[in-house]
Amino acid sequence: MSRKKSDEAWLTPTQQSAWRAYMGLSLQMTYEMNRQLTEDHGLSLADYSVLVALADSTDGCRQLTGLASEIGWERSRLSHHLTRMCTRGLTERRASNSDGRATDAVITDVGRAALLDASPGHVALVQRLFFAGLSDSDVAVLGDTLGRLKAHVKENGSI
């Protein structure tokens, strides 16, 4: 890769080490969670992410634009994925109750049951692979750091 300017910013060795560790962990955890959910429950990690976001809303319903933003997807990706989830009976689409021009995604009883069935195994995997290697104080620091980073990305990112 060639640089255009000699003063162009590059990662410091410490930043590069942290970034590569994050990327490796992110990719490995995504693989492990997707594998476990698919093998044990026939859900993808993407399905699970959508179902969790819908179940966390007060009425099991979210406008597509807000849902896409919450899970970090483009609206078109969410729309295509919801089509597949609707076919499987996990979600439905409805005209928005709050904005007649918008569409809501709604978790169905089938989707809620699938989420409830999959959650214990998913939580056990996250406990075993992610949290078991950390002390309580590590978890507190990590949670604070990740929360600040998420807010920073949300404020400065594209969605």
Coordinates of N, CA and C in Angstrom, one line a residue:
M1 N 0.9 -1.2 0.0 CA 0.0 0.0 0.0 C 0.9 1.2 0.0
S2 N 0.7 2.2 -0.9 CA 1.5 3.4 -0.9 C 0.8 4.5 -0.2
R3 N 1.6 5.4 0.4 CA 1.0 6.5 1.1 C 1.1 7.7 0.2
K4 N 0.1 8.6 0.3 CA 0.1 9.8 -0.5 C 0.9 10.9 0.1
K5 N 0.9 11.0 1.5 CA 1.6 12.0 2.2 C 2.4 11.4 3.2
S6 N 3.6 12.0 3.5 CA 4.5 11.4 4.5 C 4.0 11.6 5.9
D7 N 3.1 12.6 6.1 CA 2.5 12.9 7.4 C 1.2 12.2 7.7
E8 N 0.8 11.3 6.7 CA -0.5 10.6 6.9 C -0.5 9.7 8.1
A9 N -1.6 9.7 8.9 CA -1.6 9.0 10.2 C -1.7 7.5 10.0
W10 N -0.9 6.8 10.8 CA -0.9 5.4 10.8 C -1.1 5.0 12.3
L11 N -1.5 3.8 12.5 CA -1.6 3.3 13.9 C -0.3 3.2 14.6
T12 N -0.2 3.6 15.8 CA 1.0 3.3 16.6 C 1.1 1.8 16.8
P13 N 2.3 1.3 17.2 CA 2.4 -0.1 17.5 C 1.4 -0.6 18.6
T14 N 1.2 0.3 19.6 CA 0.3 -0.1 20.7 C -1.2 -0.1 20.1
Q15 N -1.5 0.9 19.3 CA -2.8 0.9 18.7 C -3.0 -0.3 17.8
Q16 N -2.0 -0.6 17.0 CA -2.1 -1.7 16.0 C -2.3 -3.0 16.8
S17 N -1.6 -3.2 17.9 CA -1.8 -4.4 18.7 C -3.2 -4.5 19.2
A18 N -3.7 -3.4 19.8 CA -5.0 -3.4 20.4 C -6.1 -3.6 19.3
W19 N -5.9 -3.0 18.1 CA -6.9 -3.1 17.0 C -6.9 -4.5 16.5
R20 N -5.8 -5.1 16.3 CA -5.7 -6.5 15.8 C -6.3 -7.5 16.8
A21 N -6.1 -7.2 18.1 CA -6.7 -8.1 19.1 C -8.2 -8.0 19.1
Y22 N -8.7 -6.7 18.9 CA -10.1 -6.5 18.9 C -10.7 -7.2 17.6
M23 N -10.1 -7.0 16.5 CA -10.7 -7.5 15.3 C -10.7 -9.1 15.3
G24 N -9.6 -9.7 15.8 CA -9.5 -11.1 15.9 C -10.6 -11.6 16.9
L25 N -10.7 -11.0 18.0 CA -11.7 -11.4 19.0 C -13.1 -11.2 18.4
S26 N -13.4 -10.1 17.7 CA -14.7 -9.9 17.2 C -15.1 -10.9 16.1
L27 N -14.1 -11.2 15.3 CA -14.4 -12.2 14.2 C -14.6 -13.6 14.8
Q28 N -13.8 -14.0 15.8 CA -13.9 -15.3 16.4 C -15.1 -15.4 17.2
M29 N -15.5 -14.4 18.0 CA -16.8 -14.5 18.7 C -18.0 -14.5 17.8
T30 N -18.0 -13.8 16.7 CA -19.1 -13.8 15.8 C -19.2 -15.2 15.2
Y31 N -18.1 -15.8 14.8 CA -18.1 -17.2 14.3 C -18.7 -18.1 15.3
E32 N -18.2 -18.1 16.5 CA -18.6 -19.0 17.6 C -20.1 -18.9 17.9
M33 N -20.5 -17.6 18.1 CA -21.9 -17.4 18.4 C -22.8 -17.8 17.3
N34 N -22.5 -17.5 16.0 CA -23.3 -17.9 14.9 C -23.4 -19.4 14.8
R35 N -22.2 -20.1 14.9 CA -22.2 -21.6 14.9 C -23.1 -22.2 15.9
Q36 N -23.0 -21.7 17.2 CA -23.8 -22.3 18.3 C -25.2 -22.1 18.0
L37 N -25.6 -20.9 17.7 CA -27.1 -20.6 17.5 C -27.6 -21.4 16.3
T38 N -26.8 -21.5 15.2 CA -27.3 -22.2 14.0 C -27.4 -23.7 14.3
E39 N -26.4 -24.3 14.9 CA -26.4 -25.7 15.2 C -27.4 -26.1 16.2
D40 N -27.6 -25.3 17.3 CA -28.5 -25.7 18.4 C -29.9 -25.2 18.2
H41 N -30.1 -24.2 17.4 CA -31.5 -23.6 17.4 C -32.0 -23.2 16.0
G42 N -31.2 -23.4 15.0 CA -31.6 -23.0 13.6 C -31.7 -21.5 13.4
L43 N -31.1 -20.7 14.3 CA -31.1 -19.2 14.2 C -29.7 -18.8 13.8
S44 N -29.6 -17.8 13.0 CA -28.3 -17.1 12.8 C -28.1 -16.1 13.9
L45 N -26.8 -15.6 14.0 CA -26.6 -14.5 14.9 C -27.3 -13.3 14.5
A46 N -27.5 -13.1 13.2 CA -28.3 -12.0 12.7 C -29.7 -12.1 13.1
D47 N -30.3 -13.3 13.0 CA -31.7 -13.5 13.5 C -31.8 -13.1 15.0
Y48 N -30.8 -13.6 15.8 CA -30.8 -13.4 17.2 C -30.7 -11.9 17.6
S49 N -29.8 -11.2 16.8 CA -29.7 -9.8 17.1 C -31.0 -9.0 16.8
V50 N -31.7 -9.4 15.8 CA -33.0 -8.7 15.5 C -34.0 -9.1 16.5
L51 N -34.1 -10.3 16.9 CA -35.1 -10.8 17.9 C -34.8 -10.1 19.3
V52 N -33.5 -10.0 19.7 CA -33.2 -9.4 20.9 C -33.6 -7.9 20.9
A53 N -33.3 -7.2 19.8 CA -33.7 -5.8 19.7 C -35.2 -5.6 19.8
L54 N -35.9 -6.4 19.1 CA -37.4 -6.3 19.1 C -37.9 -6.7 20.5
A55 N -37.4 -7.8 21.1 CA -37.9 -8.2 22.4 C -37.6 -7.1 23.5
D56 N -36.5 -6.4 23.3 CA -36.2 -5.4 24.3 C -37.1 -4.1 24.2
S57 N -37.8 -4.0 23.1 CA -38.7 -2.8 23.0 C -39.9 -3.1 23.9
T58 N -40.6 -2.1 24.3 CA -41.7 -2.2 25.2 C -42.9 -3.0 24.7
D59 N -43.1 -2.9 23.4 CA -44.2 -3.6 22.7 C -43.8 -4.7 21.7
G60 N -42.5 -5.0 21.7 CA -42.0 -6.0 20.7 C -42.0 -5.4 19.3
C61 N -42.0 -4.1 19.1 CA -42.2 -3.5 17.8 C -41.2 -2.3 17.7
R62 N -40.6 -2.2 16.5 CA -39.6 -1.1 16.3 C -39.8 -0.7 14.8
Q63 N -39.7 0.7 14.6 CA -39.6 1.1 13.2 C -38.3 0.6 12.6
L64 N -38.4 0.3 11.3 CA -37.2 -0.3 10.6 C -36.0 0.6 10.7
T65 N -36.1 1.9 10.5 CA -35.0 2.8 10.5 C -34.3 2.8 11.9
G66 N -35.1 2.8 13.0 CA -34.5 2.8 14.3 C -33.9 1.5 14.6
L67 N -34.5 0.4 14.2 CA -34.0 -1.0 14.4 C -32.7 -1.2 13.7
A68 N -32.6 -0.7 12.4 CA -31.4 -0.9 11.7 C -30.2 -0.1 12.3
S69 N -30.5 1.1 12.8 CA -29.5 1.9 13.5 C -29.1 1.2 14.8
E70 N -30.0 0.7 15.5 CA -29.6 0.0 16.8 C -28.7 -1.1 16.6
I71 N -28.9 -2.0 15.6 CA -28.1 -3.1 15.4 C -26.9 -2.9 14.5
G72 N -26.8 -1.7 14.0 CA -25.7 -1.3 13.1 C -25.7 -1.8 11.7
W73 N -26.9 -1.9 11.2 CA -27.1 -2.4 9.8 C -27.6 -1.3 8.9
E74 N -27.4 -1.4 7.6 CA -28.1 -0.6 6.7 C -29.5 -1.0 6.6
R75 N -30.4 0.0 6.3 CA -31.8 -0.4 6.3 C -32.1 -1.4 5.2
S76 N -31.4 -1.4 4.1 CA -31.7 -2.4 3.1 C -31.3 -3.8 3.5
R77 N -30.2 -3.9 4.3 CA -29.8 -5.3 4.8 C -30.9 -5.8 5.8
L78 N -31.4 -4.9 6.6 CA -32.4 -5.3 7.6 C -33.7 -5.7 6.8
S79 N -34.1 -4.9 5.8 CA -35.3 -5.2 5.0 C -35.2 -6.6 4.4
H80 N -34.1 -6.9 3.8 CA -33.9 -8.3 3.2 C -33.9 -9.4 4.3
H81 N -33.3 -9.1 5.4 CA -33.2 -10.1 6.4 C -34.6 -10.3 7.1
L82 N -35.3 -9.2 7.3 CA -36.7 -9.4 7.8 C -37.6 -10.2 6.9
T83 N -37.4 -10.0 5.6 CA -38.2 -10.8 4.6 C -38.0 -12.3 4.9
R84 N -36.8 -12.7 5.1 CA -36.5 -14.1 5.4 C -37.0 -14.5 6.8
M85 N -36.9 -13.6 7.8 CA -37.5 -13.9 9.1 C -39.0 -14.0 9.1
C86 N -39.6 -13.1 8.3 CA -41.1 -13.2 8.2 C -41.6 -14.5 7.6
T87 N -40.8 -15.0 6.6 CA -41.2 -16.2 6.0 C -41.1 -17.4 7.0
R88 N -40.2 -17.3 7.9 CA -40.1 -18.3 8.9 C -41.0 -18.1 10.1
G89 N -41.8 -17.0 10.1 CA -42.7 -16.7 11.2 C -42.1 -16.1 12.4
L90 N -40.9 -15.7 12.4 CA -40.2 -15.1 13.5 C -40.6 -13.6 13.8
T91 N -40.9 -12.9 12.7 CA -41.3 -11.5 12.7 C -42.4 -11.2 11.8
E92 N -43.0 -10.1 11.9 CA -44.0 -9.5 11.0 C -43.6 -8.1 10.7
R93 N -44.1 -7.6 9.5 CA -44.0 -6.2 9.2 C -45.4 -5.6 9.3
R94 N -45.5 -4.4 9.8 CA -46.8 -3.7 9.9 C -46.6 -2.2 9.6
A95 N -47.7 -1.6 9.1 CA -47.6 -0.1 9.0 C -47.4 0.4 10.4
S96 N -46.6 1.4 10.5 CA -46.2 2.0 11.9 C -47.4 2.6 12.5
N97 N -47.6 2.3 13.8 CA -48.7 3.0 14.6 C -48.4 4.5 14.8
S98 N -47.1 4.8 14.9 CA -46.7 6.2 15.2 C -46.5 7.1 14.0
D99 N -46.2 6.4 12.8 CA -45.9 7.2 11.6 C -46.4 6.4 10.4
G100 N -47.5 6.9 9.8 CA -48.1 6.1 8.7 C -47.2 5.9 7.5
R101 N -46.1 6.7 7.4 CA -45.2 6.5 6.3 C -44.2 5.4 6.5
A102 N -44.1 5.0 7.8 CA -43.0 4.1 8.2 C -43.5 2.7 8.3
T103 N -42.6 1.7 8.4 CA -42.9 0.3 8.6 C -42.3 -0.1 9.9
D104 N -43.0 -0.9 10.7 CA -42.5 -1.5 11.9 C -42.2 -3.0 11.7
A105 N -41.2 -3.4 12.4 CA -40.9 -4.9 12.6 C -41.5 -5.3 13.9
V106 N -42.1 -6.4 13.9 CA -42.7 -6.9 15.2 C -42.3 -8.3 15.4
I107 N -41.9 -8.6 16.6 CA -41.6 -10.0 17.0 C -42.9 -10.8 17.2
T108 N -42.9 -12.0 16.6 CA -44.1 -12.8 16.8 C -44.0 -13.7 18.0
D109 N -45.0 -14.4 18.3 CA -45.0 -15.4 19.4 C -43.9 -16.5 19.0
V110 N -43.8 -16.9 17.8 CA -42.9 -17.9 17.3 C -41.4 -17.3 17.5
G111 N -41.3 -16.0 17.2 CA -40.0 -15.4 17.3 C -39.6 -15.3 18.8
R112 N -40.5 -14.9 19.7 CA -40.3 -14.8 21.1 C -39.9 -16.2 21.7
A113 N -40.6 -17.2 21.3 CA -40.3 -18.6 21.7 C -38.9 -19.0 21.3
A114 N -38.6 -18.7 20.1 CA -37.3 -19.1 19.5 C -36.2 -18.3 20.3
L115 N -36.4 -17.1 20.6 CA -35.4 -16.3 21.4 C -35.3 -16.9 22.8
L116 N -36.4 -17.2 23.5 CA -36.4 -17.7 24.8 C -35.7 -19.1 24.8
D117 N -35.9 -19.9 23.8 CA -35.2 -21.2 23.7 C -33.7 -21.1 23.5
A118 N -33.3 -20.1 22.7 CA -31.9 -20.0 22.3 C -31.1 -19.2 23.3
S119 N -31.7 -18.4 24.1 CA -30.9 -17.5 25.0 C -30.1 -18.2 26.0
P120 N -30.5 -19.3 26.7 CA -29.7 -19.9 27.7 C -28.4 -20.4 27.1
G121 N -28.4 -21.1 26.0 CA -27.2 -21.6 25.4 C -26.3 -20.5 24.9
H122 N -26.9 -19.4 24.3 CA -26.1 -18.3 23.9 C -25.4 -17.6 25.1
V123 N -26.1 -17.4 26.2 CA -25.5 -16.8 27.4 C -24.4 -17.7 27.9
A124 N -24.6 -19.0 27.9 CA -23.6 -19.9 28.4 C -22.3 -19.8 27.6
L125 N -22.5 -19.7 26.3 CA -21.3 -19.6 25.4 C -20.6 -18.3 25.7
V126 N -21.3 -17.2 25.8 CA -20.7 -15.9 26.0 C -20.0 -15.9 27.4
Q127 N -20.6 -16.5 28.4 CA -20.0 -16.7 29.7 C -18.7 -17.4 29.6
R128 N -18.7 -18.6 28.9 CA -17.5 -19.5 28.8 C -16.4 -18.9 28.0
L129 N -16.7 -18.3 26.8 CA -15.7 -17.8 25.9 C -15.2 -16.4 26.2
F130 N -16.1 -15.6 26.7 CA -15.8 -14.1 26.8 C -15.5 -13.8 28.3
F131 N -16.5 -14.0 29.1 CA -16.3 -13.5 30.5 C -15.5 -14.4 31.4
A132 N -15.4 -15.7 31.1 CA -14.6 -16.5 32.0 C -13.1 -16.2 32.1
G133 N -12.6 -15.5 31.1 CA -11.2 -15.1 31.1 C -11.0 -13.7 31.7
L134 N -12.0 -13.1 32.4 CA -11.9 -11.8 32.9 C -12.3 -11.8 34.4
S135 N -11.6 -10.9 35.1 CA -12.0 -10.7 36.5 C -13.2 -9.7 36.5
D136 N -13.9 -9.6 37.7 CA -15.0 -8.7 37.8 C -14.6 -7.2 37.5
S137 N -13.4 -6.9 38.0 CA -12.9 -5.5 37.7 C -12.6 -5.3 36.3
D138 N -12.0 -6.4 35.6 CA -11.8 -6.3 34.1 C -13.1 -6.0 33.4
V139 N -14.2 -6.7 33.8 CA -15.5 -6.6 33.2 C -16.0 -5.2 33.4
A140 N -15.9 -4.6 34.6 CA -16.3 -3.2 34.8 C -15.6 -2.2 33.9
V141 N -14.3 -2.4 33.9 CA -13.5 -1.5 33.0 C -13.8 -1.6 31.6
L142 N -13.9 -2.9 31.1 CA -14.3 -3.2 29.7 C -15.6 -2.6 29.4
G143 N -16.6 -2.8 30.2 CA -18.0 -2.3 30.0 C -18.0 -0.8 29.9
D144 N -17.2 -0.1 30.7 CA -17.2 1.3 30.7 C -16.5 1.8 29.4
T145 N -15.4 1.1 29.0 CA -14.6 1.5 27.8 C -15.4 1.2 26.6
L146 N -16.1 0.1 26.5 CA -16.9 -0.2 25.3 C -18.1 0.7 25.2
G147 N -18.7 1.0 26.3 CA -19.8 2.0 26.3 C -19.4 3.3 25.7
R148 N -18.2 3.8 26.2 CA -17.7 5.1 25.7 C -17.4 5.0 24.2
L149 N -16.8 3.9 23.8 CA -16.5 3.7 22.3 C -17.7 3.7 21.5
K150 N -18.7 2.9 22.0 CA -20.0 2.8 21.2 C -20.6 4.2 21.0
A151 N -20.6 5.0 22.1 CA -21.2 6.3 22.0 C -20.4 7.2 21.1
H152 N -19.1 7.1 21.1 CA -18.2 7.9 20.2 C -18.5 7.5 18.8
V153 N -18.6 6.2 18.5 CA -18.8 5.8 17.1 C -20.2 6.2 16.6
K154 N -21.2 6.1 17.5 CA -22.5 6.5 17.2 C -22.6 8.0 16.8
E155 N -21.8 8.8 17.6 CA -21.8 10.3 17.4 C -21.0 10.6 16.2
N156 N -20.0 9.9 15.9 CA -19.1 10.3 14.8 C -19.2 9.4 13.6
G157 N -19.9 8.3 13.6 CA -20.0 7.4 12.5 C -21.1 7.8 11.5
S158 N -21.4 6.9 10.6 CA -22.3 7.3 9.5 C -23.7 6.9 9.7
I159 N -24.0 6.1 10.7 CA -25.4 5.8 11.0 C -25.8 6.1 12.4

